[in-house]
């Protein structure tokens, strides 16, 4: 009787290379995409990478602390939306009621709101009223804000550039401060002031003001990058824009004083505002 011995088949170099490639792919999958810890973040949107700083905003219950600035949304030439469900458009985000809302109507993202002004205006804060308890997956998770003269020359409205605004189940007003990039000439001025007097409190105050330089623009665009729970369409219940009462810099640096919610536009003022809505196909 012939004996049969079990022998392992010789492993070729090609097979070894395939095994090494499979092990490397498995390690890449465990690590997740570059720049992310633990893969994709909760809510479906990726958190900011090393090149994308993140600004986390916590909702507040009211705008009583917004004293000193004025609501300038009423001065807009027109408000424009990427898309909107019938009856859930610009009027609903400007009617001073948190019971109404804008609902986007399109599969393409990001959803956006554009506000156009006839002249260059100074904007210090964007205020959004959101309610995760009511809107759930329609609630914005990540936002970007850009400014410019037209849609062709938009630049980030928050410094450092490409800052991603992140919201975590907000219920209330989300107050987003805008900051223009620093002027290179300011750095030279700072060096001269430091040489003159390092302990000069007045010089320090001027530096603080320049670090919070106001954004001045003809147009502002608020883009909703992602929603909670991987939602597709979005709900925003109110939008208000705030700026200084004069063209001068806000006292104390311009980031801690606001105007009262009573400065919001009246129904008659909104009726005079030109409203445009662009529905995406």
PDB file of C-alpha atoms in Angstrom:
ATOM      1  CA  UNK A   1       0.000   0.000   0.000  1.00  0.00           C
ATOM      2  CA  UNK A   2       1.376   3.323  -0.972  1.00  0.00           C
ATOM      3  CA  UNK A   3       1.560   5.803   1.895  1.00  0.00           C
ATOM      4  CA  UNK A   4       0.380   9.326   1.292  1.00  0.00           C
ATOM      5  CA  UNK A   5       2.129  12.122   3.182  1.00  0.00           C
ATOM      6  CA  UNK A   6       0.385  15.464   3.795  1.00  0.00           C
ATOM      7  CA  UNK A   7       2.671  18.173   2.615  1.00  0.00           C
ATOM      8  CA  UNK A   8       2.150  21.930   2.533  1.00  0.00           C
ATOM      9  CA  UNK A   9       2.282  23.445  -0.869  1.00  0.00           C
ATOM     10  CA  UNK A  10       5.252  25.723  -1.339  1.00  0.00           C
ATOM     11  CA  UNK A  11       4.441  29.376  -0.966  1.00  0.00           C
ATOM     12  CA  UNK A  12       5.616  31.474  -3.873  1.00  0.00           C
ATOM     13  CA  UNK A  13       6.929  35.021  -3.741  1.00  0.00           C
ATOM     14  CA  UNK A  14       3.725  36.354  -5.378  1.00  0.00           C
ATOM     15  CA  UNK A  15       1.587  34.818  -2.629  1.00  0.00           C
ATOM     16  CA  UNK A  16       3.786  36.373   0.060  1.00  0.00           C
ATOM     17  CA  UNK A  17       3.460  39.808  -1.545  1.00  0.00           C
ATOM     18  CA  UNK A  18      -0.339  39.469  -1.671  1.00  0.00           C
ATOM     19  CA  UNK A  19      -0.449  38.551   2.028  1.00  0.00           C
ATOM     20  CA  UNK A  20       1.714  41.565   2.930  1.00  0.00           C
ATOM     21  CA  UNK A  21      -0.579  43.893   0.954  1.00  0.00           C
ATOM     22  CA  UNK A  22      -3.671  42.490   2.703  1.00  0.00           C
ATOM     23  CA  UNK A  23      -2.081  43.068   6.132  1.00  0.00           C
ATOM     24  CA  UNK A  24      -1.212  46.673   5.240  1.00  0.00           C
ATOM     25  CA  UNK A  25      -4.782  47.351   4.047  1.00  0.00           C
ATOM     26  CA  UNK A  26      -6.196  45.890   7.280  1.00  0.00           C
ATOM     27  CA  UNK A  27      -3.953  48.184   9.337  1.00  0.00           C
ATOM     28  CA  UNK A  28      -5.085  51.220   7.297  1.00  0.00           C
ATOM     29  CA  UNK A  29      -8.743  50.342   7.910  1.00  0.00           C
ATOM     30  CA  UNK A  30      -8.167  50.124  11.665  1.00  0.00           C
ATOM     31  CA  UNK A  31      -6.464  53.491  11.786  1.00  0.00           C
ATOM     32  CA  UNK A  32      -9.233  55.273   9.850  1.00  0.00           C
ATOM     33  CA  UNK A  33      -8.786  58.109   7.344  1.00  0.00           C
ATOM     34  CA  UNK A  34      -5.728  60.314   7.786  1.00  0.00           C
ATOM     35  CA  UNK A  35      -6.298  63.197  10.173  1.00  0.00           C
ATOM     36  CA  UNK A  36      -9.230  61.563  11.997  1.00  0.00           C
ATOM     37  CA  UNK A  37      -9.165  59.836  15.355  1.00  0.00           C
ATOM     38  CA  UNK A  38     -11.226  56.691  15.375  1.00  0.00           C
ATOM     39  CA  UNK A  39     -12.512  57.119  11.817  1.00  0.00           C
ATOM     40  CA  UNK A  40     -15.663  59.095  11.038  1.00  0.00           C
ATOM     41  CA  UNK A  41     -17.081  61.257  13.804  1.00  0.00           C
ATOM     42  CA  UNK A  42     -20.581  60.877  15.192  1.00  0.00           C
ATOM     43  CA  UNK A  43     -23.216  62.692  13.165  1.00  0.00           C
ATOM     44  CA  UNK A  44     -21.821  61.591   9.824  1.00  0.00           C
ATOM     45  CA  UNK A  45     -19.470  64.522   9.275  1.00  0.00           C
ATOM     46  CA  UNK A  46     -15.732  64.354   9.648  1.00  0.00           C
ATOM     47  CA  UNK A  47     -14.184  66.516  12.313  1.00  0.00           C
ATOM     48  CA  UNK A  48     -11.600  69.107  11.359  1.00  0.00           C
ATOM     49  CA  UNK A  49      -8.174  67.868  10.343  1.00  0.00           C
ATOM     50  CA  UNK A  50      -4.859  69.429  11.122  1.00  0.00           C
ATOM     51  CA  UNK A  51      -5.425  71.854   8.246  1.00  0.00           C
ATOM     52  CA  UNK A  52      -9.034  72.559   9.297  1.00  0.00           C
ATOM     53  CA  UNK A  53      -9.379  74.134  12.748  1.00  0.00           C
ATOM     54  CA  UNK A  54     -12.720  73.580  14.480  1.00  0.00           C
ATOM     55  CA  UNK A  55     -14.781  76.222  16.294  1.00  0.00           C
ATOM     56  CA  UNK A  56     -17.289  74.593  18.670  1.00  0.00           C
ATOM     57  CA  UNK A  57     -20.357  76.726  19.401  1.00  0.00           C
ATOM     58  CA  UNK A  58     -22.676  76.180  22.386  1.00  0.00           C
ATOM     59  CA  UNK A  59     -26.299  77.345  22.103  1.00  0.00           C
ATOM     60  CA  UNK A  60     -27.679  79.936  24.526  1.00  0.00           C
ATOM     61  CA  UNK A  61     -31.297  80.472  25.515  1.00  0.00           C
ATOM     62  CA  UNK A  62     -31.689  84.122  24.471  1.00  0.00           C
ATOM     63  CA  UNK A  63     -30.032  87.198  23.023  1.00  0.00           C
ATOM     64  CA  UNK A  64     -30.315  89.375  26.122  1.00  0.00           C
ATOM     65  CA  UNK A  65     -26.544  89.713  26.219  1.00  0.00           C
ATOM     66  CA  UNK A  66     -26.442  91.148  22.695  1.00  0.00           C
ATOM     67  CA  UNK A  67     -26.381  94.725  23.823  1.00  0.00           C
ATOM     68  CA  UNK A  68     -24.327  97.312  21.968  1.00  0.00           C
ATOM     69  CA  UNK A  69     -24.680  96.057  18.392  1.00  0.00           C
ATOM     70  CA  UNK A  70     -27.510  96.306  15.895  1.00  0.00           C
ATOM     71  CA  UNK A  71     -29.277  93.744  13.724  1.00  0.00           C
ATOM     72  CA  UNK A  72     -28.273  94.540  10.131  1.00  0.00           C
ATOM     73  CA  UNK A  73     -30.153  91.797   8.293  1.00  0.00           C
ATOM     74  CA  UNK A  74     -32.946  94.304   7.701  1.00  0.00           C
ATOM     75  CA  UNK A  75     -30.562  96.374   5.567  1.00  0.00           C
ATOM     76  CA  UNK A  76     -29.936  93.543   3.105  1.00  0.00           C
ATOM     77  CA  UNK A  77     -30.733  94.040  -0.550  1.00  0.00           C
ATOM     78  CA  UNK A  78     -31.925  90.435  -0.767  1.00  0.00           C
ATOM     79  CA  UNK A  79     -31.774  87.044   0.947  1.00  0.00           C
ATOM     80  CA  UNK A  80     -31.236  83.986  -1.233  1.00  0.00           C
ATOM     81  CA  UNK A  81     -31.498  80.249  -0.496  1.00  0.00           C
ATOM     82  CA  UNK A  82     -30.011  77.284  -2.331  1.00  0.00           C
ATOM     83  CA  UNK A  83     -33.429  75.619  -2.202  1.00  0.00           C
ATOM     84  CA  UNK A  84     -36.589  75.688  -0.096  1.00  0.00           C
ATOM     85  CA  UNK A  85     -39.766  73.735   0.487  1.00  0.00           C
ATOM     86  CA  UNK A  86     -42.899  75.757  -0.360  1.00  0.00           C
ATOM     87  CA  UNK A  87     -43.886  77.780   2.695  1.00  0.00           C
ATOM     88  CA  UNK A  88     -40.511  77.257   4.393  1.00  0.00           C
ATOM     89  CA  UNK A  89     -38.277  79.939   2.934  1.00  0.00           C
ATOM     90  CA  UNK A  90     -36.743  83.319   3.717  1.00  0.00           C
ATOM     91  CA  UNK A  91     -39.856  84.719   5.398  1.00  0.00           C
ATOM     92  CA  UNK A  92     -39.750  81.948   7.990  1.00  0.00           C
ATOM     93  CA  UNK A  93     -36.163  82.641   9.114  1.00  0.00           C
ATOM     94  CA  UNK A  94     -36.884  86.373   9.440  1.00  0.00           C
ATOM     95  CA  UNK A  95     -40.334  86.408  11.096  1.00  0.00           C
ATOM     96  CA  UNK A  96     -38.990  86.513  14.699  1.00  0.00           C
ATOM     97  CA  UNK A  97     -40.752  83.225  15.470  1.00  0.00           C
ATOM     98  CA  UNK A  98     -38.852  80.137  16.557  1.00  0.00           C
ATOM     99  CA  UNK A  99     -41.867  78.014  15.608  1.00  0.00           C
ATOM    100  CA  UNK A 100     -41.226  78.463  11.872  1.00  0.00           C
ATOM    101  CA  UNK A 101     -38.174  77.399   9.891  1.00  0.00           C
ATOM    102  CA  UNK A 102     -36.458  77.194   6.542  1.00  0.00           C
ATOM    103  CA  UNK A 103     -36.366  73.681   5.112  1.00  0.00           C
ATOM    104  CA  UNK A 104     -34.055  72.960   2.217  1.00  0.00           C
ATOM    105  CA  UNK A 105     -35.372  70.958  -0.720  1.00  0.00           C
ATOM    106  CA  UNK A 106     -32.483  69.397  -2.564  1.00  0.00           C
ATOM    107  CA  UNK A 107     -30.183  66.418  -2.481  1.00  0.00           C
ATOM    108  CA  UNK A 108     -27.082  68.435  -3.321  1.00  0.00           C
ATOM    109  CA  UNK A 109     -25.005  69.714  -0.426  1.00  0.00           C
ATOM    110  CA  UNK A 110     -23.959  72.007   1.058  1.00  0.00           C
ATOM    111  CA  UNK A 111     -27.198  73.903   1.601  1.00  0.00           C
ATOM    112  CA  UNK A 112     -26.603  77.629   1.860  1.00  0.00           C
ATOM    113  CA  UNK A 113     -28.048  81.023   2.734  1.00  0.00           C
ATOM    114  CA  UNK A 114     -26.733  84.127   0.979  1.00  0.00           C
ATOM    115  CA  UNK A 115     -27.348  87.680   2.169  1.00  0.00           C
ATOM    116  CA  UNK A 116     -26.531  90.493  -0.265  1.00  0.00           C
ATOM    117  CA  UNK A 117     -26.030  94.147   0.694  1.00  0.00           C
ATOM    118  CA  UNK A 118     -26.107  97.189  -1.550  1.00  0.00           C
ATOM    119  CA  UNK A 119     -23.062  98.605   0.229  1.00  0.00           C
ATOM    120  CA  UNK A 120     -20.143  97.242   2.185  1.00  0.00           C
ATOM    121  CA  UNK A 121     -21.216  96.537   5.767  1.00  0.00           C
ATOM    122  CA  UNK A 122     -19.395  95.462   8.927  1.00  0.00           C
ATOM    123  CA  UNK A 123     -20.594  92.148  10.384  1.00  0.00           C
ATOM    124  CA  UNK A 124     -19.358  90.895  13.743  1.00  0.00           C
ATOM    125  CA  UNK A 125     -21.678  87.955  14.513  1.00  0.00           C
ATOM    126  CA  UNK A 126     -24.006  85.494  12.801  1.00  0.00           C
ATOM    127  CA  UNK A 127     -26.808  84.195  15.038  1.00  0.00           C
ATOM    128  CA  UNK A 128     -28.788  81.054  14.194  1.00  0.00           C
ATOM    129  CA  UNK A 129     -31.689  79.649  16.183  1.00  0.00           C
ATOM    130  CA  UNK A 130     -31.679  75.840  16.044  1.00  0.00           C
ATOM    131  CA  UNK A 131     -33.676  73.204  17.920  1.00  0.00           C
ATOM    132  CA  UNK A 132     -32.307  69.676  17.897  1.00  0.00           C
ATOM    133  CA  UNK A 133     -35.165  68.405  20.091  1.00  0.00           C
ATOM    134  CA  UNK A 134     -37.691  69.274  17.375  1.00  0.00           C
ATOM    135  CA  UNK A 135     -35.657  68.934  14.186  1.00  0.00           C
ATOM    136  CA  UNK A 136     -33.308  66.031  15.035  1.00  0.00           C
ATOM    137  CA  UNK A 137     -31.642  64.883  11.781  1.00  0.00           C
ATOM    138  CA  UNK A 138     -32.524  68.200  10.097  1.00  0.00           C
ATOM    139  CA  UNK A 139     -30.365  70.102  12.596  1.00  0.00           C
ATOM    140  CA  UNK A 140     -27.070  71.459  11.177  1.00  0.00           C
ATOM    141  CA  UNK A 141     -23.948  69.791  12.513  1.00  0.00           C
ATOM    142  CA  UNK A 142     -21.151  71.565  10.647  1.00  0.00           C
ATOM    143  CA  UNK A 143     -21.136  75.007   9.050  1.00  0.00           C
ATOM    144  CA  UNK A 144     -18.865  77.298   7.101  1.00  0.00           C
ATOM    145  CA  UNK A 145     -19.225  81.048   6.689  1.00  0.00           C
ATOM    146  CA  UNK A 146     -17.702  82.961   3.776  1.00  0.00           C
ATOM    147  CA  UNK A 147     -17.837  86.569   2.628  1.00  0.00           C
ATOM    148  CA  UNK A 148     -17.088  88.432  -0.578  1.00  0.00           C
ATOM    149  CA  UNK A 149     -18.362  90.794  -3.223  1.00  0.00           C
ATOM    150  CA  UNK A 150     -19.811  87.960  -5.333  1.00  0.00           C
ATOM    151  CA  UNK A 151     -19.954  84.174  -5.267  1.00  0.00           C
ATOM    152  CA  UNK A 152     -16.735  84.115  -7.294  1.00  0.00           C
ATOM    153  CA  UNK A 153     -14.469  85.748  -4.712  1.00  0.00           C
ATOM    154  CA  UNK A 154     -15.624  84.220  -1.430  1.00  0.00           C
ATOM    155  CA  UNK A 155     -13.113  84.018   1.407  1.00  0.00           C
ATOM    156  CA  UNK A 156     -13.495  82.557   4.924  1.00  0.00           C
ATOM    157  CA  UNK A 157     -15.193  84.863   7.438  1.00  0.00           C
ATOM    158  CA  UNK A 158     -13.504  83.261  10.448  1.00  0.00           C
ATOM    159  CA  UNK A 159      -9.785  83.387  11.087  1.00  0.00           C
ATOM    160  CA  UNK A 160      -7.782  81.176  10.895  1.00  0.00           C
ATOM    161  CA  UNK A 161      -8.895  80.303   7.388  1.00  0.00           C
ATOM    162  CA  UNK A 162     -10.967  77.165   6.684  1.00  0.00           C
ATOM    163  CA  UNK A 163     -12.301  77.049  10.234  1.00  0.00           C
ATOM    164  CA  UNK A 164     -15.142  74.530  10.511  1.00  0.00           C
ATOM    165  CA  UNK A 165     -18.006  75.497  12.827  1.00  0.00           C
ATOM    166  CA  UNK A 166     -19.262  72.504  14.808  1.00  0.00           C
ATOM    167  CA  UNK A 167     -22.560  72.239  16.702  1.00  0.00           C
ATOM    168  CA  UNK A 168     -23.538  69.496  19.133  1.00  0.00           C
ATOM    169  CA  UNK A 169     -27.321  69.010  19.381  1.00  0.00           C
ATOM    170  CA  UNK A 170     -27.996  72.748  19.759  1.00  0.00           C
ATOM    171  CA  UNK A 171     -31.227  74.052  21.297  1.00  0.00           C
ATOM    172  CA  UNK A 172     -31.292  77.842  21.250  1.00  0.00           C
ATOM    173  CA  UNK A 173     -29.250  80.648  19.722  1.00  0.00           C
ATOM    174  CA  UNK A 174     -25.874  79.770  18.237  1.00  0.00           C
ATOM    175  CA  UNK A 175     -23.804  82.975  18.233  1.00  0.00           C
ATOM    176  CA  UNK A 176     -20.897  82.741  15.789  1.00  0.00           C
ATOM    177  CA  UNK A 177     -18.217  85.477  15.964  1.00  0.00           C
ATOM    178  CA  UNK A 178     -16.614  86.535  12.691  1.00  0.00           C
ATOM    179  CA  UNK A 179     -12.994  87.668  12.458  1.00  0.00           C
ATOM    180  CA  UNK A 180     -11.098  89.056   9.502  1.00  0.00           C
ATOM    181  CA  UNK A 181      -7.503  87.926   8.967  1.00  0.00           C
ATOM    182  CA  UNK A 182      -4.867  90.121  10.588  1.00  0.00           C
ATOM    183  CA  UNK A 183      -3.343  92.924   8.552  1.00  0.00           C
ATOM    184  CA  UNK A 184       0.406  92.320   7.970  1.00  0.00           C
ATOM    185  CA  UNK A 185       0.997  96.024   8.648  1.00  0.00           C
ATOM    186  CA  UNK A 186      -0.334  95.536  12.179  1.00  0.00           C
ATOM    187  CA  UNK A 187       2.580  93.232  12.972  1.00  0.00           C
ATOM    188  CA  UNK A 188       5.050  95.994  12.114  1.00  0.00           C
ATOM    189  CA  UNK A 189       3.125  98.449  14.291  1.00  0.00           C
ATOM    190  CA  UNK A 190       3.130  95.971  17.169  1.00  0.00           C
ATOM    191  CA  UNK A 191       6.912  95.593  16.966  1.00  0.00           C
ATOM    192  CA  UNK A 192       7.372  99.366  17.128  1.00  0.00           C
ATOM    193  CA  UNK A 193       5.033  99.620  20.135  1.00  0.00           C
ATOM    194  CA  UNK A 194       6.877  96.831  21.940  1.00  0.00           C
ATOM    195  CA  UNK A 195      10.170  98.669  21.486  1.00  0.00           C
ATOM    196  CA  UNK A 196       8.668 101.907  22.857  1.00  0.00           C
ATOM    197  CA  UNK A 197       6.957 100.515  25.943  1.00  0.00           C
ATOM    198  CA  UNK A 198       6.268  96.870  26.674  1.00  0.00           C
ATOM    199  CA  UNK A 199       4.066  97.726  29.677  1.00  0.00           C
ATOM    200  CA  UNK A 200       1.834 100.255  27.956  1.00  0.00           C
ATOM    201  CA  UNK A 201      -1.777  99.178  28.641  1.00  0.00           C
ATOM    202  CA  UNK A 202      -3.048 101.423  25.854  1.00  0.00           C
ATOM    203  CA  UNK A 203      -0.885  99.625  23.314  1.00  0.00           C
ATOM    204  CA  UNK A 204      -2.163  96.266  24.534  1.00  0.00           C
ATOM    205  CA  UNK A 205      -5.752  97.439  24.076  1.00  0.00           C
ATOM    206  CA  UNK A 206      -5.037  98.521  20.512  1.00  0.00           C
ATOM    207  CA  UNK A 207      -3.468  95.123  19.788  1.00  0.00           C
ATOM    208  CA  UNK A 208      -6.573  93.390  21.138  1.00  0.00           C
ATOM    209  CA  UNK A 209      -8.783  95.472  18.884  1.00  0.00           C
ATOM    210  CA  UNK A 210      -6.742  94.655  15.805  1.00  0.00           C
ATOM    211  CA  UNK A 211      -6.762  90.938  16.595  1.00  0.00           C
ATOM    212  CA  UNK A 212     -10.579  91.080  16.447  1.00  0.00           C
ATOM    213  CA  UNK A 213     -10.790  93.047  13.219  1.00  0.00           C
ATOM    214  CA  UNK A 214     -14.334  93.296  11.865  1.00  0.00           C
ATOM    215  CA  UNK A 215     -15.427  91.555   8.679  1.00  0.00           C
ATOM    216  CA  UNK A 216     -16.585  94.033   6.033  1.00  0.00           C
ATOM    217  CA  UNK A 217     -18.388  92.665   3.012  1.00  0.00           C
ATOM    218  CA  UNK A 218     -21.093  93.033   0.351  1.00  0.00           C
ATOM    219  CA  UNK A 219     -22.258  89.431   0.738  1.00  0.00           C
ATOM    220  CA  UNK A 220     -22.182  86.688   3.341  1.00  0.00           C
ATOM    221  CA  UNK A 221     -22.807  82.985   2.713  1.00  0.00           C
ATOM    222  CA  UNK A 222     -23.729  80.514   5.458  1.00  0.00           C
ATOM    223  CA  UNK A 223     -23.150  76.949   4.259  1.00  0.00           C
ATOM    224  CA  UNK A 224     -24.535  73.878   6.026  1.00  0.00           C
ATOM    225  CA  UNK A 225     -21.912  71.192   5.435  1.00  0.00           C
ATOM    226  CA  UNK A 226     -23.581  68.309   7.299  1.00  0.00           C
ATOM    227  CA  UNK A 227     -26.534  67.488   9.548  1.00  0.00           C
ATOM    228  CA  UNK A 228     -26.906  65.421  12.691  1.00  0.00           C
ATOM    229  CA  UNK A 229     -27.638  61.705  12.191  1.00  0.00           C
ATOM    230  CA  UNK A 230     -26.534  61.888   8.541  1.00  0.00           C
ATOM    231  CA  UNK A 231     -29.556  63.997   7.615  1.00  0.00           C
ATOM    232  CA  UNK A 232     -29.936  65.222   4.040  1.00  0.00           C
ATOM    233  CA  UNK A 233     -32.092  68.364   4.303  1.00  0.00           C
ATOM    234  CA  UNK A 234     -31.794  71.033   6.964  1.00  0.00           C
ATOM    235  CA  UNK A 235     -33.945  73.205   9.255  1.00  0.00           C
ATOM    236  CA  UNK A 236     -32.884  76.663  10.433  1.00  0.00           C
ATOM    237  CA  UNK A 237     -35.474  78.544  12.471  1.00  0.00           C
ATOM    238  CA  UNK A 238     -34.053  82.064  12.658  1.00  0.00           C
ATOM    239  CA  UNK A 239     -31.092  83.956  11.219  1.00  0.00           C
ATOM    240  CA  UNK A 240     -29.859  87.320  12.455  1.00  0.00           C
ATOM    241  CA  UNK A 241     -26.741  89.287  11.535  1.00  0.00           C
ATOM    242  CA  UNK A 242     -25.137  91.752  13.945  1.00  0.00           C
ATOM    243  CA  UNK A 243     -22.676  94.578  13.521  1.00  0.00           C
ATOM    244  CA  UNK A 244     -21.553  97.738  15.281  1.00  0.00           C
ATOM    245  CA  UNK A 245     -23.851 100.739  15.486  1.00  0.00           C
ATOM    246  CA  UNK A 246     -21.099 102.841  13.917  1.00  0.00           C
ATOM    247  CA  UNK A 247     -18.225 102.071  11.580  1.00  0.00           C
ATOM    248  CA  UNK A 248     -15.742 102.284  14.452  1.00  0.00           C
ATOM    249  CA  UNK A 249     -14.310  99.254  16.204  1.00  0.00           C
ATOM    250  CA  UNK A 250     -16.402  97.773  18.990  1.00  0.00           C
ATOM    251  CA  UNK A 251     -15.097  98.733  22.450  1.00  0.00           C
ATOM    252  CA  UNK A 252     -13.101  96.000  24.137  1.00  0.00           C
ATOM    253  CA  UNK A 253     -12.148  94.180  20.951  1.00  0.00           C
ATOM    254  CA  UNK A 254     -15.558  93.591  19.416  1.00  0.00           C
ATOM    255  CA  UNK A 255     -16.292  90.034  20.508  1.00  0.00           C
ATOM    256  CA  UNK A 256     -18.084  90.341  23.841  1.00  0.00           C
ATOM    257  CA  UNK A 257     -20.755  92.996  23.279  1.00  0.00           C
ATOM    258  CA  UNK A 258     -23.906  92.554  21.229  1.00  0.00           C
ATOM    259  CA  UNK A 259     -27.226  94.278  20.580  1.00  0.00           C
ATOM    260  CA  UNK A 260     -30.550  93.292  22.060  1.00  0.00           C
ATOM    261  CA  UNK A 261     -32.909  90.950  20.232  1.00  0.00           C
ATOM    262  CA  UNK A 262     -35.434  93.785  20.169  1.00  0.00           C
ATOM    263  CA  UNK A 263     -33.339  95.276  17.385  1.00  0.00           C
ATOM    264  CA  UNK A 264     -34.604  92.520  15.077  1.00  0.00           C
ATOM    265  CA  UNK A 265     -36.488  93.779  11.992  1.00  0.00           C
ATOM    266  CA  UNK A 266     -40.195  94.446  12.230  1.00  0.00           C
ATOM    267  CA  UNK A 267     -42.717  92.838   9.937  1.00  0.00           C
ATOM    268  CA  UNK A 268     -43.068  96.037   7.936  1.00  0.00           C
ATOM    269  CA  UNK A 269     -39.326  96.328   7.441  1.00  0.00           C
ATOM    270  CA  UNK A 270     -39.054  92.772   6.242  1.00  0.00           C
ATOM    271  CA  UNK A 271     -41.938  93.303   3.831  1.00  0.00           C
ATOM    272  CA  UNK A 272     -39.876  95.969   2.075  1.00  0.00           C
ATOM    273  CA  UNK A 273     -36.925  93.665   1.692  1.00  0.00           C
ATOM    274  CA  UNK A 274     -36.406  92.023  -1.678  1.00  0.00           C
ATOM    275  CA  UNK A 275     -36.515  88.255  -1.294  1.00  0.00           C
ATOM    276  CA  UNK A 276     -35.049  85.847  -3.809  1.00  0.00           C
ATOM    277  CA  UNK A 277     -35.047  82.080  -3.629  1.00  0.00           C
ATOM    278  CA  UNK A 278     -33.088  79.918  -6.026  1.00  0.00           C
ATOM    279  CA  UNK A 279     -34.324  76.314  -6.095  1.00  0.00           C
ATOM    280  CA  UNK A 280     -31.728  73.762  -7.066  1.00  0.00           C
ATOM    281  CA  UNK A 281     -32.816  71.305  -9.689  1.00  0.00           C
TER     282      UNK A 281
END
